[in-house]
Amino acid sequence: MKKTSTRLADGRELIYYDLRDDAVRDAVDRRPLDRTVTTSEVRHDVLLGDSVAIASHRQGRTYHPPADQCPLCPSEGDRLSEIPDSSYDAVVFENRFPSLAGDSGRCEVVCFTSDHNASFADLTEEQARLVLDAWTDRTSELSSLPSVEQVFCFENRGAEIGVTLGHPHGQIYAYPFTTPRTALMLRSLAAHKDATGGENLFDAVVESELADERVVLESEHWVAFVPYAAHWPYEVHLYPKRRVPDLLALDEDARTEFPKVYLELLRRFDRIFDEGNGGEGSAGEPPTPYIAAWHQAPFGQLEDFEGVVREDFALHLELFTIRRTSGKLKFLAGSESGMSVFINDVPPERAAERLREVAST
């Protein structure tokens, strides 16, 4: 992998990640851009104990542009985009409309490929490994910023999820605090460690799932399963078999095997509702919308979670869709949005069975 860092016309950082070591990235951003002005502010909710980012400037962000005006495609002739070069393998840049900025953290965009009509599942294993390396590199760089406590790499795919740009891309949020979801895991981790005299809760969960019917696929270094208490209609958790706290700690064997495993999972998600694979969908069914979320240990202090150290946390990826059946979405209505109590219409055992049925042949 070759890494080349440059600056866009408004001062934002852009980084090319290339498969070839001889790639030259000297294209200049020719757009007449003013410096980016953000209004990001993090406010603490004293009743719930969580934080909310207030970012009014995002109201003006690019919204469903036509393909020939996509800001994530390479620049070509007089059509100038966020990527100055005429081609790229993978690229990361500071979001022009960030939810978090300055002392409130940082937001970046990750473009997986220059092919506008592709998706992550269309990548080769070599391309997927490049994205993994980019995620890892950005986790390392962002975690060193004094304002950053947790790094979150994720992908939103599909208009149903709320994606406003059709180009295959993900994002990285660098939070100035430990996120509420991670804090819940850490509290459960601490309680279990105390109650069992030191047993690791993540290890116990993975061991239990490996012995159950909800395993979707298993390789030498990774295991993917539908969790016992899945919140979403189709939800898979992907763990390395050797517990590590973050992407930085993955060994080379796990890194090498990851692309094959992850691409297979994504391709199965695209076949869940495909009538050609026994699904209920039709030929016009849009690709399965999903969220893919990496959970990494915070880089800040863990004094609020007595007895827990960073190495107790288990890196894992959660992949889920809000589509519960063909043409129908799972909405977070009264119980979920009002009380944070999920109601899942698809039994996790049936979801796992379906995801095994649509395996590649």
One Martini backbone bead per residue (centre of mass of N, CA, C, O) as a GRO file, in nm:
protein
  361
    1MET     BB    1   0.096   0.036   0.022
    2LYS     BB    2   0.018   0.373  -0.076
    3LYS     BB    3   0.068   0.697   0.079
    4THR     BB    4  -0.109   1.016   0.003
    5SER     BB    5  -0.084   1.348   0.109
    6THR     BB    6  -0.320   1.622   0.089
    7ARG     BB    7  -0.486   1.925  -0.036
    8LEU     BB    8  -0.748   2.109  -0.051
    9ALA     BB    9  -0.867   2.423  -0.131
   10ASP     BB   10  -0.986   2.444   0.188
   11GLY     BB   11  -0.764   2.248   0.365
   12ARG     BB   12  -0.835   1.969   0.342
   13GLU     BB   13  -0.776   1.644   0.386
   14LEU     BB   14  -0.613   1.408   0.154
   15ILE     BB   15  -0.604   1.042   0.091
   16TYR     BB   16  -0.414   0.811  -0.076
   17TYR     BB   17  -0.475   0.460  -0.163
   18ASP     BB   18  -0.242   0.234  -0.303
   19LEU     BB   19  -0.144  -0.060  -0.470
   20ARG     BB   20   0.082   0.110  -0.599
   21ASP     BB   21   0.407   0.237  -0.551
   22ASP     BB   22   0.408   0.422  -0.838
   23ALA     BB   23   0.208   0.621  -0.757
   24VAL     BB   24   0.091   0.947  -0.867
   25ARG     BB   25  -0.010   1.238  -0.648
   26ASP     BB   26  -0.043   1.577  -0.804
   27ALA     BB   27  -0.313   1.679  -0.802
   28VAL     BB   28  -0.511   1.973  -0.820
   29ASP     BB   29  -0.739   2.170  -0.666
   30ARG     BB   30  -0.952   2.383  -0.883
   31ARG     BB   31  -1.139   2.489  -0.680
   32PRO     BB   32  -1.327   2.777  -0.550
   33LEU     BB   33  -1.272   2.748  -0.222
   34ASP     BB   34  -1.368   2.797   0.082
   35ARG     BB   35  -1.347   2.783   0.392
   36THR     BB   36  -1.451   2.575   0.625
   37VAL     BB   37  -1.764   2.609   0.807
   38THR     BB   38  -1.848   2.525   1.140
   39THR     BB   39  -2.113   2.423   1.411
   40SER     BB   40  -2.005   2.225   1.604
   41GLU     BB   41  -2.175   2.066   1.893
   42VAL     BB   42  -2.145   1.930   2.219
   43ARG     BB   43  -2.409   1.787   2.412
   44HIS     BB   44  -2.522   1.720   2.736
   45ASP     BB   45  -2.727   1.470   2.880
   46VAL     BB   46  -2.824   1.456   3.211
   47LEU     BB   47  -3.039   1.223   3.205
   48LEU     BB   48  -2.887   1.005   3.003
   49GLY     BB   49  -2.559   1.058   2.966
   50ASP     BB   50  -2.531   1.178   2.686
   51SER     BB   51  -2.459   1.282   2.346
   52VAL     BB   52  -2.496   1.575   2.124
   53ALA     BB   53  -2.480   1.675   1.790
   54ILE     BB   54  -2.458   2.007   1.669
   55ALA     BB   55  -2.520   2.057   1.295
   56SER     BB   56  -2.646   2.295   1.093
   57HIS     BB   57  -2.459   2.290   0.830
   58ARG     BB   58  -2.583   2.010   0.712
   59GLN     BB   59  -2.832   2.123   0.551
   60GLY     BB   60  -2.626   2.191   0.288
   61ARG     BB   61  -2.578   1.923   0.180
   62THR     BB   62  -2.541   1.695  -0.041
   63TYR     BB   63  -2.835   1.580  -0.249
   64HIS     BB   64  -2.882   1.362  -0.475
   65PRO     BB   65  -2.701   1.356  -0.717
   66PRO     BB   66  -2.617   1.314  -1.012
   67ALA     BB   67  -2.384   1.110  -1.146
   68ASP     BB   68  -2.239   1.357  -1.313
   69GLN     BB   69  -2.216   1.506  -0.993
   70CYS     BB   70  -2.032   1.340  -0.829
   71PRO     BB   71  -1.807   1.403  -0.554
   72LEU     BB   72  -1.660   1.089  -0.561
   73CYS     BB   73  -1.555   1.117  -0.821
   74PRO     BB   74  -1.342   1.172  -1.039
   75SER     BB   75  -1.180   1.396  -1.204
   76GLU     BB   76  -1.302   1.546  -1.528
   77GLY     BB   77  -1.191   1.795  -1.659
   78ASP     BB   78  -1.449   2.023  -1.570
   79ARG     BB   79  -1.517   1.797  -1.361
   80LEU     BB   80  -1.522   1.871  -1.024
   81SER     BB   81  -1.412   1.722  -0.723
   82GLU     BB   82  -1.297   1.586  -0.424
   83ILE     BB   83  -1.115   1.441  -0.648
   84PRO     BB   84  -0.854   1.550  -0.841
   85ASP     BB   85  -0.814   1.297  -0.969
   86SER     BB   86  -0.877   1.057  -1.244
   87SER     BB   87  -0.797   0.845  -1.016
   88TYR     BB   88  -0.856   0.551  -0.789
   89ASP     BB   89  -0.867   0.329  -0.526
   90ALA     BB   90  -0.840   0.490  -0.245
   91VAL     BB   91  -1.012   0.737  -0.029
   92VAL     BB   92  -0.947   1.011   0.209
   93PHE     BB   93  -1.158   1.268   0.367
   94GLU     BB   94  -1.266   1.548   0.480
   95ASN     BB   95  -1.554   1.656   0.569
   96ARG     BB   96  -1.750   1.923   0.456
   97PHE     BB   97  -2.004   1.805   0.657
   98PRO     BB   98  -1.955   1.783   0.971
   99SER     BB   99  -2.052   1.662   1.286
  100LEU     BB  100  -1.742   1.680   1.355
  101ALA     BB  101  -1.516   1.938   1.500
  102GLY     BB  102  -1.230   1.987   1.628
  103ASP     BB  103  -1.293   1.957   1.963
  104SER     BB  104  -1.541   1.752   1.852
  105GLY     BB  105  -1.363   1.628   1.628
  106ARG     BB  106  -1.396   1.393   1.338
  107CYS     BB  107  -1.470   1.369   0.976
  108GLU     BB  108  -1.476   1.104   0.731
  109VAL     BB  109  -1.422   0.990   0.397
  110VAL     BB  110  -1.469   0.666   0.227
  111CYS     BB  111  -1.345   0.552  -0.079
  112PHE     BB  112  -1.347   0.234  -0.228
  113THR     BB  113  -1.407   0.346  -0.528
  114SER     BB  114  -1.435   0.487  -0.857
  115ASP     BB  115  -1.689   0.316  -0.898
  116HIS     BB  116  -2.011   0.423  -0.900
  117ASN     BB  117  -2.166   0.123  -0.959
  118ALA     BB  118  -2.063   0.005  -0.713
  119SER     BB  119  -1.971  -0.208  -0.438
  120PHE     BB  120  -1.824  -0.366  -0.193
  121ALA     BB  121  -1.902  -0.655  -0.308
  122ASP     BB  122  -1.732  -0.587  -0.588
  123LEU     BB  123  -1.476  -0.629  -0.473
  124THR     BB  124  -1.179  -0.725  -0.436
  125GLU     BB  125  -0.964  -0.856  -0.215
  126GLU     BB  126  -0.751  -0.637  -0.259
  127GLN     BB  127  -0.940  -0.394  -0.215
  128ALA     BB  128  -1.044  -0.472   0.069
  129ARG     BB  129  -0.764  -0.463   0.201
  130LEU     BB  130  -0.716  -0.163   0.152
  131VAL     BB  131  -0.947  -0.066   0.330
  132LEU     BB  132  -0.848  -0.193   0.589
  133ASP     BB  133  -0.582  -0.029   0.592
  134ALA     BB  134  -0.720   0.245   0.604
  135TRP     BB  135  -0.873   0.208   0.867
  136THR     BB  136  -0.619   0.156   1.036
  137ASP     BB  137  -0.467   0.419   0.976
  138ARG     BB  138  -0.691   0.612   1.080
  139THR     BB  139  -0.702   0.505   1.365
  140SER     BB  140  -0.415   0.585   1.436
  141GLU     BB  141  -0.427   0.891   1.369
  142LEU     BB  142  -0.687   0.977   1.532
  143SER     BB  143  -0.601   0.867   1.820
  144SER     BB  144  -0.371   1.105   1.846
  145LEU     BB  145  -0.575   1.303   1.902
  146PRO     BB  146  -0.665   1.495   2.176
  147SER     BB  147  -0.995   1.489   2.107
  148VAL     BB  148  -0.978   1.170   2.091
  149GLU     BB  149  -1.150   0.852   2.205
  150GLN     BB  150  -1.309   0.744   1.937
  151VAL     BB  151  -1.321   0.504   1.661
  152PHE     BB  152  -1.551   0.505   1.367
  153CYS     BB  153  -1.617   0.259   1.131
  154PHE     BB  154  -1.841   0.302   0.840
  155GLU     BB  155  -2.146   0.186   0.658
  156ASN     BB  156  -2.381   0.323   0.436
  157ARG     BB  157  -2.651   0.147   0.254
  158GLY     BB  158  -2.885   0.323   0.110
  159ALA     BB  159  -3.168   0.518   0.104
  160GLU     BB  160  -3.312   0.390   0.356
  161ILE     BB  161  -3.076   0.490   0.551
  162GLY     BB  162  -2.983   0.799   0.421
  163VAL     BB  163  -2.834   0.815   0.167
  164THR     BB  164  -2.696   1.091  -0.050
  165LEU     BB  165  -2.471   0.902  -0.185
  166GLY     BB  166  -2.415   0.650  -0.432
  167HIS     BB  167  -2.137   0.613  -0.378
  168PRO     BB  168  -1.897   0.404  -0.266
  169HIS     BB  169  -1.908   0.453   0.091
  170GLY     BB  170  -1.775   0.585   0.393
  171GLN     BB  171  -1.701   0.637   0.746
  172ILE     BB  172  -1.535   0.852   1.000
  173TYR     BB  173  -1.553   0.874   1.352
  174ALA     BB  174  -1.416   1.113   1.592
  175TYR     BB  175  -1.455   1.102   1.921
  176PRO     BB  176  -1.465   1.292   2.244
  177PHE     BB  177  -1.600   1.012   2.331
  178THR     BB  178  -1.774   0.762   2.471
  179THR     BB  179  -2.001   0.576   2.354
  180PRO     BB  180  -2.295   0.450   2.463
  181ARG     BB  181  -2.265   0.160   2.348
  182THR     BB  182  -1.983   0.107   2.464
  183ALA     BB  183  -2.053   0.160   2.761
  184LEU     BB  184  -2.243  -0.079   2.789
  185MET     BB  185  -2.032  -0.296   2.733
  186LEU     BB  186  -1.834  -0.216   2.964
  187ARG     BB  187  -2.032  -0.267   3.196
  188SER     BB  188  -2.082  -0.565   3.133
  189LEU     BB  189  -1.785  -0.647   3.147
  190ALA     BB  190  -1.736  -0.565   3.443
  191ALA     BB  191  -1.959  -0.735   3.578
  192HIS     BB  192  -1.863  -1.013   3.473
  193LYS     BB  193  -1.576  -1.008   3.585
  194ASP     BB  194  -1.666  -0.985   3.882
  195ALA     BB  195  -1.869  -1.237   3.897
  196THR     BB  196  -1.627  -1.454   3.768
  197GLY     BB  197  -1.322  -1.380   3.834
  198GLY     BB  198  -1.234  -1.275   3.509
  199GLU     BB  199  -1.419  -1.318   3.286
  200ASN     BB  200  -1.484  -1.283   2.947
  201LEU     BB  201  -1.761  -1.187   2.776
  202PHE     BB  202  -1.680  -1.213   2.480
  203ASP     BB  203  -1.574  -1.500   2.497
  204ALA     BB  204  -1.842  -1.624   2.593
  205VAL     BB  205  -2.013  -1.546   2.349
  206VAL     BB  206  -1.849  -1.683   2.124
  207GLU     BB  207  -1.855  -1.968   2.242
  208SER     BB  208  -2.164  -1.994   2.239
  209GLU     BB  209  -2.211  -1.940   1.930
  210LEU     BB  210  -2.032  -2.176   1.817
  211ALA     BB  211  -2.258  -2.387   1.954
  212ASP     BB  212  -2.471  -2.273   1.758
  213GLU     BB  213  -2.727  -2.208   1.501
  214ARG     BB  214  -2.622  -1.892   1.430
  215VAL     BB  215  -2.410  -1.964   1.242
  216VAL     BB  216  -2.297  -1.858   0.925
  217LEU     BB  217  -1.971  -1.836   0.946
  218GLU     BB  218  -1.642  -2.011   0.926
  219SER     BB  219  -1.302  -1.968   1.001
  220GLU     BB  220  -0.990  -1.963   1.119
  221HIS     BB  221  -1.021  -1.627   1.217
  222TRP     BB  222  -1.345  -1.627   1.182
  223VAL     BB  223  -1.680  -1.520   1.303
  224ALA     BB  224  -2.032  -1.554   1.208
  225PHE     BB  225  -2.333  -1.419   1.370
  226VAL     BB  226  -2.646  -1.441   1.510
  227PRO     BB  227  -2.769  -1.305   1.768
  228TYR     BB  228  -2.975  -1.391   2.019
  229ALA     BB  229  -3.050  -1.055   2.050
  230ALA     BB  230  -3.152  -0.939   1.792
  231HIS     BB  231  -3.262  -0.625   1.665
  232TRP     BB  232  -3.253  -0.710   1.367
  233PRO     BB  233  -3.367  -0.892   1.114
  234TYR     BB  234  -3.062  -0.870   0.987
  235GLU     BB  235  -2.786  -0.987   1.193
  236VAL     BB  236  -2.424  -0.954   1.205
  237HIS     BB  237  -2.141  -1.088   1.377
  238LEU     BB  238  -1.787  -1.007   1.350
  239TYR     BB  239  -1.511  -1.213   1.462
  240PRO     BB  240  -1.222  -1.255   1.589
  241LYS     BB  241  -1.081  -1.527   1.749
  242ARG     BB  242  -0.876  -1.318   1.834
  243ARG     BB  243  -0.863  -1.107   2.078
  244VAL     BB  244  -0.911  -0.754   2.006
  245PRO     BB  245  -0.950  -0.399   2.044
  246ASP     BB  246  -0.844  -0.344   1.738
  247LEU     BB  247  -0.725  -0.299   1.421
  248LEU     BB  248  -0.420  -0.277   1.504
  249ALA     BB  249  -0.419  -0.588   1.641
  250LEU     BB  250  -0.425  -0.733   1.394
  251ASP     BB  251  -0.318  -0.990   1.232
  252GLU     BB  252  -0.214  -1.112   0.931
  253ASP     BB  253  -0.406  -1.350   0.908
  254ALA     BB  254  -0.670  -1.189   0.951
  255ARG     BB  255  -0.627  -0.985   0.722
  256THR     BB  256  -0.612  -1.189   0.486
  257GLU     BB  257  -0.906  -1.322   0.547
  258PHE     BB  258  -1.120  -1.095   0.556
  259PRO     BB  259  -1.217  -1.037   0.261
  260LYS     BB  260  -1.355  -1.308   0.205
  261VAL     BB  261  -1.558  -1.301   0.441
  262TYR     BB  262  -1.691  -1.018   0.396
  263LEU     BB  263  -1.782  -1.050   0.103
  264GLU     BB  264  -1.968  -1.289   0.158
  265LEU     BB  265  -2.163  -1.142   0.347
  266LEU     BB  266  -2.254  -0.919   0.149
  267ARG     BB  267  -2.361  -1.115  -0.072
  268ARG     BB  268  -2.577  -1.241   0.106
  269PHE     BB  269  -2.738  -0.985   0.160
  270ASP     BB  270  -2.811  -0.951  -0.152
  271ARG     BB  271  -2.979  -1.250  -0.137
  272ILE     BB  272  -3.216  -1.259   0.064
  273PHE     BB  273  -3.447  -1.118  -0.154
  274ASP     BB  274  -3.389  -1.318  -0.380
  275GLU     BB  275  -3.578  -1.512  -0.588
  276GLY     BB  276  -3.332  -1.692  -0.696
  277ASN     BB  277  -3.293  -1.760  -0.359
  278GLY     BB  278  -3.590  -1.788  -0.222
  279GLY     BB  279  -3.716  -1.522  -0.221
  280GLU     BB  280  -3.960  -1.243  -0.219
  281GLY     BB  281  -3.856  -1.101  -0.443
  282SER     BB  282  -3.769  -0.913  -0.723
  283ALA     BB  283  -3.605  -0.797  -0.996
  284GLY     BB  284  -3.655  -0.486  -0.866
  285GLU     BB  285  -3.498  -0.522  -0.621
  286PRO     BB  286  -3.317  -0.359  -0.423
  287PRO     BB  287  -3.058  -0.340  -0.259
  288THR     BB  288  -2.950  -0.411   0.040
  289PRO     BB  289  -2.977  -0.243   0.313
  290TYR     BB  290  -2.700  -0.109   0.523
  291ILE     BB  291  -2.498  -0.157   0.822
  292ALA     BB  292  -2.145  -0.107   0.894
  293ALA     BB  293  -1.985  -0.171   1.221
  294TRP     BB  294  -1.714  -0.075   1.403
  295HIS     BB  295  -1.583  -0.207   1.713
  296GLN     BB  296  -1.390  -0.014   1.938
  297ALA     BB  297  -1.181   0.072   2.160
  298PRO     BB  298  -1.110   0.307   2.351
  299PHE     BB  299  -0.843   0.563   2.405
  300GLY     BB  300  -0.925   0.624   2.672
  301GLN     BB  301  -1.022   0.624   2.975
  302LEU     BB  302  -1.154   0.349   3.219
  303GLU     BB  303  -1.251   0.443   3.517
  304ASP     BB  304  -1.573   0.386   3.487
  305PHE     BB  305  -1.459   0.070   3.451
  306GLU     BB  306  -1.407  -0.142   3.671
  307GLY     BB  307  -1.140  -0.363   3.577
  308VAL     BB  308  -1.098  -0.238   3.291
  309VAL     BB  309  -0.934  -0.298   2.986
  310ARG     BB  310  -0.870  -0.270   2.658
  311GLU     BB  311  -0.809  -0.586   2.618
  312ASP     BB  312  -1.114  -0.673   2.687
  313PHE     BB  313  -1.191  -0.586   2.426
  314ALA     BB  314  -1.385  -0.660   2.119
  315LEU     BB  315  -1.345  -0.668   1.812
  316HIS     BB  316  -1.619  -0.573   1.585
  317LEU     BB  317  -1.875  -0.646   1.341
  318GLU     BB  318  -2.182  -0.484   1.243
  319LEU     BB  319  -2.443  -0.631   1.039
  320PHE     BB  320  -2.734  -0.455   0.899
  321THR     BB  321  -3.089  -0.450   0.833
  322ILE     BB  322  -3.411  -0.276   0.775
  323ARG     BB  323  -3.510  -0.520   0.621
  324ARG     BB  324  -3.773  -0.766   0.674
  325THR     BB  325  -3.892  -0.761   0.380
  326SER     BB  326  -4.027  -0.735   0.094
  327GLY     BB  327  -4.091  -0.390   0.087
  328LYS     BB  328  -4.000  -0.386   0.404
  329LEU     BB  329  -3.953  -0.196   0.696
  330LYS     BB  330  -3.777  -0.116   0.989
  331PHE     BB  331  -3.916   0.078   1.230
  332LEU     BB  332  -3.847   0.327   1.474
  333ALA     BB  333  -4.070   0.347   1.699
  334GLY     BB  334  -4.200   0.378   1.998
  335SER     BB  335  -4.026   0.163   2.152
  336GLU     BB  336  -3.751   0.231   2.028
  337SER     BB  337  -3.750   0.553   2.040
  338GLY     BB  338  -3.882   0.591   2.335
  339MET     BB  339  -3.736   0.308   2.497
  340SER     BB  340  -3.518   0.112   2.366
  341VAL     BB  341  -3.721  -0.124   2.256
  342PHE     BB  342  -3.691  -0.396   2.074
  343ILE     BB  343  -3.865  -0.536   1.779
  344ASN     BB  344  -3.844  -0.857   1.630
  345ASP     BB  345  -3.972  -1.026   1.335
  346VAL     BB  346  -3.701  -1.203   1.320
  347PRO     BB  347  -3.573  -1.482   1.394
  348PRO     BB  348  -3.247  -1.550   1.441
  349GLU     BB  349  -3.253  -1.844   1.335
  350ARG     BB  350  -3.379  -1.772   1.057
  351ALA     BB  351  -3.164  -1.572   0.965
  352ALA     BB  352  -2.929  -1.773   0.966
  353GLU     BB  353  -3.052  -1.975   0.770
  354ARG     BB  354  -3.075  -1.779   0.529
  355LEU     BB  355  -2.762  -1.705   0.519
  356ARG     BB  356  -2.689  -2.001   0.443
  357GLU     BB  357  -2.864  -2.044   0.182
  358VAL     BB  358  -2.696  -1.788   0.026
  359ALA     BB  359  -2.453  -1.918  -0.049
  360SER     BB  360  -2.197  -1.970  -0.227
  361THR     BB  361  -2.140  -2.190  -0.537
   0.00000   0.00000   0.00000
